[in-house]
């Protein structure tokens, strides 16, 4: 049975970097970032990529159908028994679609949802400090913060009610965060 860990948090929380480091340090762990997967589709120049780009460039959430298909394909093709996915779910609709999939797939266990949290000031400093063209615009950042953080409380409440939520302070050094996350994941597998 494959073990799944979801990492949630606002843009700029650093969850992708943390998860990538854990996967690099542990051969039995695969990490997928939904943002990276969707951007790869955009880079391919496909018709789907063009549609995805129209959402990403405005800081909007990619429709559920596209996102869940991306996630499901990643899970099915993961080469390791432990999978970390970050950047999903970002809305209650996405949560519902993922929850339905997990309930139907008996070969996969959702072990935990890890929230990496930072202050809005830290998030803004990190996101606007990147060089991603359109992503550097303040209005795009503000839109991303609004669409990604407004549903976070409801998402956290849902997973907390299932005793699946674990929180990590993202204001610390990457090394400290990675160590805590890695130890927590190892304790669950």
Short mmCIF file of C-alpha atoms in Angstrom, two decimals:
data_model
loop_
_atom_site.label_atom_id
_atom_site.label_comp_id
_atom_site.label_asym_id
_atom_site.label_seq_id
_atom_site.Cartn_x
_atom_site.Cartn_y
_atom_site.Cartn_z
CA UNK A 1 0.00 0.00 0.00
CA UNK A 2 1.30 3.46 -0.90
CA UNK A 3 1.44 6.11 1.82
CA UNK A 4 0.42 9.65 0.89
CA UNK A 5 1.31 12.90 2.64
CA UNK A 6 -0.22 16.19 1.55
CA UNK A 7 1.50 19.48 2.30
CA UNK A 8 -0.64 22.60 2.42
CA UNK A 9 0.08 26.25 3.13
CA UNK A 10 -0.07 29.70 1.65
CA UNK A 11 2.11 30.76 -1.28
CA UNK A 12 5.58 31.50 0.07
CA UNK A 13 5.41 28.98 2.92
CA UNK A 14 8.31 27.05 1.39
CA UNK A 15 6.52 23.70 1.30
CA UNK A 16 7.85 22.73 -2.15
CA UNK A 17 11.50 23.27 -1.17
CA UNK A 18 11.03 21.34 2.08
CA UNK A 19 9.38 18.36 0.37
CA UNK A 20 11.94 18.29 -2.45
CA UNK A 21 14.79 18.05 0.07
CA UNK A 22 13.11 15.18 1.91
CA UNK A 23 12.64 13.25 -1.34
CA UNK A 24 16.27 13.84 -2.33
CA UNK A 25 17.49 12.59 1.06
CA UNK A 26 15.24 9.49 1.15
CA UNK A 27 15.20 7.05 -1.78
CA UNK A 28 11.81 5.62 -0.77
CA UNK A 29 10.06 9.00 -1.08
CA UNK A 30 8.68 10.68 -4.21
CA UNK A 31 7.70 14.36 -4.18
CA UNK A 32 5.28 16.02 -6.59
CA UNK A 33 4.37 19.68 -6.65
CA UNK A 34 1.08 20.31 -8.39
CA UNK A 35 2.36 23.73 -9.42
CA UNK A 36 5.45 22.21 -11.04
CA UNK A 37 3.39 19.53 -12.80
CA UNK A 38 1.00 22.11 -14.18
CA UNK A 39 3.85 24.42 -15.25
CA UNK A 40 5.49 21.45 -17.05
CA UNK A 41 2.28 21.02 -19.03
CA UNK A 42 2.38 24.72 -19.90
CA UNK A 43 6.01 24.38 -21.03
CA UNK A 44 5.05 21.48 -23.32
CA UNK A 45 3.05 23.93 -25.44
CA UNK A 46 -0.02 21.68 -25.50
CA UNK A 47 -3.57 22.96 -25.80
CA UNK A 48 -4.12 21.93 -22.19
CA UNK A 49 -0.98 23.86 -21.24
CA UNK A 50 -2.37 27.00 -22.85
CA UNK A 51 -5.58 26.60 -20.84
CA UNK A 52 -3.63 26.06 -17.62
CA UNK A 53 -1.44 29.11 -18.31
CA UNK A 54 -4.54 31.30 -18.57
CA UNK A 55 -5.27 30.47 -14.90
CA UNK A 56 -1.71 30.46 -13.53
CA UNK A 57 -0.80 33.83 -15.07
CA UNK A 58 -3.66 35.45 -13.15
CA UNK A 59 -2.90 33.64 -9.89
CA UNK A 60 -6.16 31.69 -10.13
CA UNK A 61 -6.87 28.11 -9.09
CA UNK A 62 -6.71 25.62 -11.96
CA UNK A 63 -10.08 23.84 -12.42
CA UNK A 64 -10.66 20.70 -10.36
CA UNK A 65 -10.85 18.33 -13.35
CA UNK A 66 -7.38 19.33 -14.58
CA UNK A 67 -5.83 19.33 -11.12
CA UNK A 68 -7.26 16.00 -9.92
CA UNK A 69 -6.25 14.23 -13.14
CA UNK A 70 -2.72 15.54 -12.64
CA UNK A 71 -2.65 14.27 -9.05
CA UNK A 72 -4.15 10.86 -9.83
CA UNK A 73 -1.67 10.26 -12.66
CA UNK A 74 1.23 11.20 -10.38
CA UNK A 75 0.04 8.88 -7.59
CA UNK A 76 -0.46 5.94 -9.97
CA UNK A 77 2.97 6.39 -11.54
CA UNK A 78 4.93 7.10 -8.35
CA UNK A 79 7.97 4.79 -8.22
CA UNK A 80 8.13 4.72 -4.40
CA UNK A 81 5.81 3.58 -1.58
CA UNK A 82 5.81 7.03 0.06
CA UNK A 83 4.47 10.03 -1.86
CA UNK A 84 4.49 13.70 -0.85
CA UNK A 85 2.22 16.04 -2.80
CA UNK A 86 2.24 19.74 -2.15
CA UNK A 87 -0.04 22.47 -3.40
CA UNK A 88 -3.26 20.43 -3.28
CA UNK A 89 -6.04 20.78 -2.23
CA UNK A 90 -6.45 24.55 -2.49
CA UNK A 91 -10.21 24.74 -2.34
CA UNK A 92 -13.04 22.79 -0.72
CA UNK A 93 -14.06 21.58 -4.19
CA UNK A 94 -10.58 20.20 -4.77
CA UNK A 95 -10.63 18.64 -1.31
CA UNK A 96 -13.92 16.91 -2.12
CA UNK A 97 -12.58 15.56 -5.42
CA UNK A 98 -9.41 14.26 -3.77
CA UNK A 99 -11.33 12.78 -0.82
CA UNK A 100 -13.63 10.93 -3.24
CA UNK A 101 -10.63 9.52 -5.10
CA UNK A 102 -8.89 8.41 -1.90
CA UNK A 103 -12.08 6.72 -0.65
CA UNK A 104 -12.29 4.73 -3.90
CA UNK A 105 -8.61 3.71 -4.12
CA UNK A 106 -7.87 1.06 -1.51
CA UNK A 107 -4.20 0.83 -2.52
CA UNK A 108 -3.47 4.26 -1.04
CA UNK A 109 -3.49 5.54 2.55
CA UNK A 110 -3.55 9.24 3.39
CA UNK A 111 -1.22 9.28 6.40
CA UNK A 112 -1.23 13.01 7.18
CA UNK A 113 -1.80 16.53 5.95
CA UNK A 114 1.07 18.81 6.95
CA UNK A 115 0.48 22.55 7.09
CA UNK A 116 3.56 24.74 6.81
CA UNK A 117 2.52 28.17 8.03
CA UNK A 118 4.17 31.58 7.77
CA UNK A 119 3.06 35.17 8.33
CA UNK A 120 1.63 37.10 5.39
CA UNK A 121 4.66 39.42 5.49
CA UNK A 122 7.04 36.46 5.14
CA UNK A 123 4.93 34.97 2.34
CA UNK A 124 4.93 38.26 0.46
CA UNK A 125 8.68 38.72 0.86
CA UNK A 126 9.37 35.21 -0.43
CA UNK A 127 6.94 35.23 -3.36
CA UNK A 128 7.78 38.71 -4.62
CA UNK A 129 11.48 37.94 -4.28
CA UNK A 130 11.30 35.19 -6.90
CA UNK A 131 11.94 35.84 -10.57
CA UNK A 132 8.89 34.44 -12.30
CA UNK A 133 7.77 37.37 -14.42
CA UNK A 134 4.01 37.60 -13.95
CA UNK A 135 4.20 35.97 -10.52
CA UNK A 136 6.26 38.92 -9.29
CA UNK A 137 3.41 41.39 -9.76
CA UNK A 138 1.88 42.49 -6.48
CA UNK A 139 -1.68 42.17 -7.80
CA UNK A 140 -1.04 38.55 -8.83
CA UNK A 141 0.43 37.83 -5.40
CA UNK A 142 -2.60 39.40 -3.69
CA UNK A 143 -4.95 37.32 -5.86
CA UNK A 144 -3.01 34.14 -5.05
CA UNK A 145 -3.13 34.91 -1.34
CA UNK A 146 -6.88 35.48 -1.50
CA UNK A 147 -7.83 32.38 -3.47
CA UNK A 148 -5.40 30.07 -1.65
CA UNK A 149 -5.72 31.25 1.94
CA UNK A 150 -9.47 31.90 2.23
CA UNK A 151 -10.36 28.17 2.03
CA UNK A 152 -7.41 27.08 4.20
CA UNK A 153 -9.33 27.31 7.47
CA UNK A 154 -12.08 25.05 6.14
CA UNK A 155 -9.54 22.60 4.70
CA UNK A 156 -7.61 22.52 8.00
CA UNK A 157 -10.85 21.99 9.96
CA UNK A 158 -11.79 19.07 7.69
CA UNK A 159 -8.46 17.26 8.14
CA UNK A 160 -8.19 18.17 11.80
CA UNK A 161 -11.58 16.51 12.36
CA UNK A 162 -10.09 13.32 10.91
CA UNK A 163 -6.98 13.64 13.13
CA UNK A 164 -4.83 14.03 10.01
CA UNK A 165 -3.55 17.60 10.41
CA UNK A 166 0.00 18.34 11.59
CA UNK A 167 1.32 21.92 11.67
CA UNK A 168 4.89 23.10 11.22
CA UNK A 169 6.25 26.60 11.82
CA UNK A 170 7.63 27.75 8.46
CA UNK A 171 9.38 30.82 9.86
CA UNK A 172 12.42 28.75 10.88
CA UNK A 173 15.40 27.71 8.75
CA UNK A 174 14.86 25.25 5.90
CA UNK A 175 17.08 22.73 7.72
CA UNK A 176 14.94 22.89 10.88
CA UNK A 177 11.68 22.56 8.94
CA UNK A 178 12.95 19.68 6.81
CA UNK A 179 14.19 17.80 9.88
CA UNK A 180 10.85 18.15 11.67
CA UNK A 181 8.89 17.18 8.56
CA UNK A 182 11.17 14.23 7.80
CA UNK A 183 10.98 12.91 11.38
CA UNK A 184 7.20 13.28 11.39
CA UNK A 185 6.80 11.42 8.09
CA UNK A 186 9.11 8.61 9.27
CA UNK A 187 7.02 8.29 12.46
CA UNK A 188 3.92 7.65 10.33
CA UNK A 189 5.39 4.98 8.07
#
